[in-house]
Coordinates of C-alpha atoms in Angstrom, one line a residue:
M1415 CA -17.2 11.4 -49.0
R1416 CA -18.8 7.8 -48.6
K1417 CA -15.5 6.5 -47.3
L1418 CA -15.2 9.5 -44.8
L1419 CA -18.9 9.0 -43.7
L1420 CA -17.9 5.1 -43.2
L1421 CA -15.1 5.8 -41.4
L1422 CA -17.2 7.9 -38.8
S1423 CA -19.9 5.3 -38.5
L1424 CA -17.2 2.7 -37.5
A1425 CA -15.6 5.2 -34.9
A1426 CA -19.1 6.3 -33.6
L1427 CA -19.9 1.9 -33.6
Q1428 CA -16.6 1.5 -31.6
A1429 CA -17.5 4.0 -29.2
A1430 CA -21.0 3.0 -28.6
C1431 CA -19.5 -0.6 -28.1
S1432 CA -16.8 0.7 -25.8
A1433 CA -19.8 2.5 -23.6
T1434 CA -22.3 -0.6 -23.3
M1435 CA -19.5 -2.8 -22.4
M1436 CA -18.4 -1.0 -19.4
I1437 CA -19.2 -2.4 -15.9
P1438 CA -20.3 -0.2 -13.2
E1439 CA -17.8 -0.6 -10.2
R1440 CA -20.5 -0.7 -7.6
G1441 CA -18.0 1.1 -5.5
V1442 CA -18.5 2.5 -1.7
I1443 CA -15.6 5.2 -0.6
A1444 CA -15.8 6.0 3.4
Q1445 CA -13.1 8.3 4.9
W1446 CA -12.7 9.2 8.5
D1447 CA -10.5 12.1 8.7
N1448 CA -11.7 14.8 11.2
W1449 CA -13.4 12.0 13.3
V1450 CA -16.9 13.7 13.6
A1451 CA -18.7 12.4 16.7
G1452 CA -22.0 10.6 16.3
Q1453 CA -24.4 9.1 18.6
S1454 CA -23.0 6.6 21.6
F1455 CA -23.4 3.0 21.3
D1456 CA -23.3 0.9 24.4
G1457 CA -21.2 3.6 26.3
F1458 CA -18.3 3.8 23.3
D1459 CA -17.7 6.9 20.8
T1460 CA -19.0 6.5 17.3
Y1461 CA -17.6 8.6 14.2
I1462 CA -19.4 9.4 11.1
P1463 CA -17.3 9.6 7.8
D1464 CA -16.3 12.9 6.8
V1465 CA -16.6 11.2 3.2
W1466 CA -19.1 8.8 1.7
V1467 CA -19.7 8.0 -1.7
F1468 CA -21.5 5.4 -3.1
D1469 CA -22.9 4.2 -6.8
E1470 CA -26.4 5.5 -6.6
Q1471 CA -27.7 3.4 -9.2
S1472 CA -27.0 0.1 -7.7
E1473 CA -29.1 -0.9 -4.4
L1474 CA -27.3 -1.4 -1.0
S1475 CA -28.0 -4.3 0.7
L1476 CA -28.7 -2.0 4.1
T1477 CA -29.6 1.8 3.9
D1478 CA -27.5 2.3 6.8
S1479 CA -24.4 4.4 6.2
P1480 CA -20.8 3.4 7.1
D1481 CA -19.8 4.7 10.7
A1482 CA -16.9 3.7 13.0
L1483 CA -17.1 2.4 16.6
V1484 CA -14.3 3.2 18.8
Y1485 CA -13.5 1.4 22.2
E1486 CA -12.0 2.0 25.6
G1487 CA -8.4 3.2 25.3
V1488 CA -8.9 5.9 22.6
S1489 CA -9.0 9.7 22.7
Y1490 CA -9.8 12.4 20.8
A1491 CA -6.9 15.5 20.1
E1492 CA -7.8 18.4 18.1
C1493 CA -4.4 19.0 16.8
Y1494 CA -1.6 16.4 17.7
D1495 CA 2.1 16.9 15.8
G1496 CA 0.7 19.3 13.3
R1497 CA -2.3 17.6 12.2
D1498 CA -6.0 18.3 12.9
G1499 CA -8.2 15.8 14.0
V1500 CA -6.7 13.0 15.4
L1501 CA -7.2 9.8 17.5
L1502 CA -4.8 8.7 20.6
V1503 CA -4.7 5.1 21.0
N1504 CA -3.6 4.5 24.6
G1505 CA -5.0 1.0 25.2
L1506 CA -3.2 -1.4 22.9
G1507 CA -4.9 -4.3 21.6
Y1508 CA -6.5 -5.7 18.6
E1509 CA -10.0 -4.6 18.7
N1510 CA -9.6 -0.9 19.2
M1511 CA -12.0 0.2 16.3
D1512 CA -14.6 -1.3 14.2
F1513 CA -15.5 0.0 10.7
F1514 CA -19.0 -0.6 9.4
I1515 CA -19.3 -0.8 5.7
P1516 CA -22.6 -1.5 3.7
N1517 CA -22.6 -3.3 0.6
Y1518 CA -24.7 -3.7 -2.9
I1519 CA -26.8 -6.7 -3.1
G1520 CA -25.5 -9.8 -5.0
G1521 CA -22.4 -9.8 -6.8
E1522 CA -19.6 -12.8 -7.3
N1523 CA -16.8 -10.9 -5.1
K1524 CA -16.2 -7.9 -2.9
E1525 CA -12.7 -6.4 -3.0
I1526 CA -11.5 -3.9 0.2
T1527 CA -8.8 -1.6 0.2
I1528 CA -7.8 0.1 3.5
Q1529 CA -5.6 2.7 3.7
I1530 CA -4.6 4.4 7.1
I1531 CA -2.4 7.2 8.2
Y1532 CA -1.0 6.9 11.6
Q1533 CA 2.0 7.6 14.0
S1534 CA 4.2 5.2 15.7
T1535 CA 7.7 4.1 16.8
G1536 CA 7.3 0.5 16.8
S1537 CA 3.8 -0.8 16.3
E1538 CA 1.8 -1.7 13.3
P1539 CA -1.5 -1.7 12.5
L1540 CA -3.6 -4.9 12.8
I1541 CA -6.5 -5.2 10.2
G1542 CA -9.2 -7.8 10.3
V1543 CA -12.6 -8.4 8.3
S1544 CA -15.6 -9.8 9.4
P1545 CA -18.3 -10.1 6.9
Y1546 CA -21.8 -11.1 7.0
L1547 CA -24.1 -12.9 4.6
N1548 CA -27.7 -13.3 5.3
G1549 CA -27.3 -12.1 8.9
E1550 CA -24.7 -15.0 9.3
L1551 CA -20.7 -14.4 10.0
M1552 CA -18.7 -15.6 7.1
T1553 CA -16.1 -18.1 8.2
E1554 CA -14.8 -19.0 4.7
G1555 CA -14.0 -17.2 1.5
I1556 CA -12.1 -14.3 3.1
Y1557 CA -8.6 -13.5 1.5
A1558 CA -6.4 -11.3 2.8
N1559 CA -3.4 -9.5 0.4
G1560 CA -2.0 -8.2 3.4
R1561 CA -0.3 -4.8 3.7
T1562 CA 0.5 -3.9 -0.1
S1563 CA 2.4 -0.9 0.7
H1564 CA 4.1 1.0 3.5
V1565 CA 5.0 4.7 2.9
S1566 CA 7.1 6.8 5.8
L1567 CA 5.9 10.2 6.2
E1568 CA 7.2 13.3 8.1
G1569 CA 7.9 12.8 11.9
Y1570 CA 7.0 8.7 12.5
W1571 CA 3.7 9.1 10.6
F1572 CA 3.1 6.5 8.2
C1573 CA 0.8 5.7 5.4
D1574 CA -0.2 2.0 5.1
T1575 CA -2.7 0.1 2.5
F1576 CA -4.3 -3.4 3.1
E1577 CA -6.3 -5.4 0.6
F1578 CA -8.7 -8.2 1.0
V1579 CA -11.1 -10.2 -1.1
V1580 CA -14.4 -11.7 0.1
I1581 CA -16.1 -14.5 -1.7
P1582 CA -19.3 -14.4 -2.4
N1583 CA -20.2 -10.6 -1.7
P1584 CA -21.3 -10.3 1.5
D1585 CA -24.1 -7.9 2.5
Y1586 CA -22.2 -5.9 4.7
E1587 CA -18.8 -6.1 6.8
Y1588 CA -17.2 -4.9 10.0
I1589 CA -13.3 -3.8 9.2
T1590 CA -11.2 -4.1 12.8
L1591 CA -8.0 -2.0 13.2
G1592 CA -5.9 -2.2 16.4
F1593 CA -2.3 -2.3 17.1
E1594 CA 0.1 -4.8 18.4
N1595 CA 1.1 -4.6 22.0
N1596 CA 4.5 -2.5 22.4
P1597 CA 5.5 -1.3 25.8
V1598 CA 7.9 0.7 24.6
S1599 CA 5.7 2.9 22.4
P1600 CA 2.3 2.8 24.5
V1601 CA 0.5 5.9 22.6
L1602 CA -0.3 5.9 19.0
A1603 CA -2.1 8.3 16.7
V1604 CA -4.4 7.7 14.1
D1605 CA -5.3 10.6 11.6
S1606 CA -7.2 9.2 8.9
V1607 CA -9.1 5.8 8.0
T1608 CA -10.1 5.1 4.2
V1609 CA -12.1 2.2 3.0
E1610 CA -12.6 1.6 -0.7
T1611 CA -15.0 -1.4 -1.6
V1612 CA -15.9 -2.7 -5.0
C1613 CA -18.8 -5.3 -5.2
V1614 CA -17.8 -7.4 -8.7
P1615 CA -21.0 -8.8 -10.3
E1616 CA -21.7 -12.2 -10.9
P1617 CA -20.8 -14.0 -14.1
A1618 CA -24.5 -14.0 -15.3
T1619 CA -24.8 -10.2 -15.2
L1620 CA -21.8 -9.8 -16.9
C1621 CA -22.9 -12.5 -19.5
F1622 CA -26.6 -10.3 -19.7
M1623 CA -24.9 -7.1 -20.1
A1624 CA -22.7 -8.7 -23.2
L1625 CA -25.9 -9.9 -24.7
G1626 CA -27.7 -6.2 -24.2
S1627 CA -24.7 -4.8 -26.0
L1628 CA -24.7 -7.5 -28.9
T1629 CA -28.6 -6.8 -29.3
L1630 CA -27.8 -3.1 -29.3
L1631 CA -25.3 -3.3 -32.2
R1632 CA -27.7 -5.4 -33.9
K1633 CA -30.1 -2.9 -34.3
R1634 CA -27.7 -0.4 -35.1
K1635 CA -27.1 -2.3 -38.2

């Protein structure tokens, strides 16, 4: 009986240790799919995300929610080639759309994953990240893994994924989406854009969390 109780106690202790060592991801997920129109800004269209999920237990640096600013040469189609809620990009160029993403306060770095579903017969997405820290544009510490996946869908539709890392963690960033010039394929369609971010805590925070878990275990003994 004592042996069984000991085994149960060790199992409970291991579970408690694992739970206390779990690091909150401090993630933000924003997805634009149906392109719901928001307020205009400087004469340009804005779109609010269909989905916005964030860690409510971590404090955001800004209370503003994500939004997308769409510039000239972009029009909306209720239905296009079997897909609902699509943006048609007529004027090709690098700065067609800007996506604003707020971050959490503090952190060692910011990991960004961008997924776009689009239709094209030649042009590919161009992605850029402009992070801001203390109101200033960061010119260093931006690392791009580039396009990490390219999946072909039906009817010249594709799903591309891009990854970036920003060091240190900025307060917010603008993600720029455009397409390279291609006279043969002057019209493209964007079905959805999904941005997933994670603010990684600083090493000092991790040490503090580890110390807290050790204190908890000591009290249990």
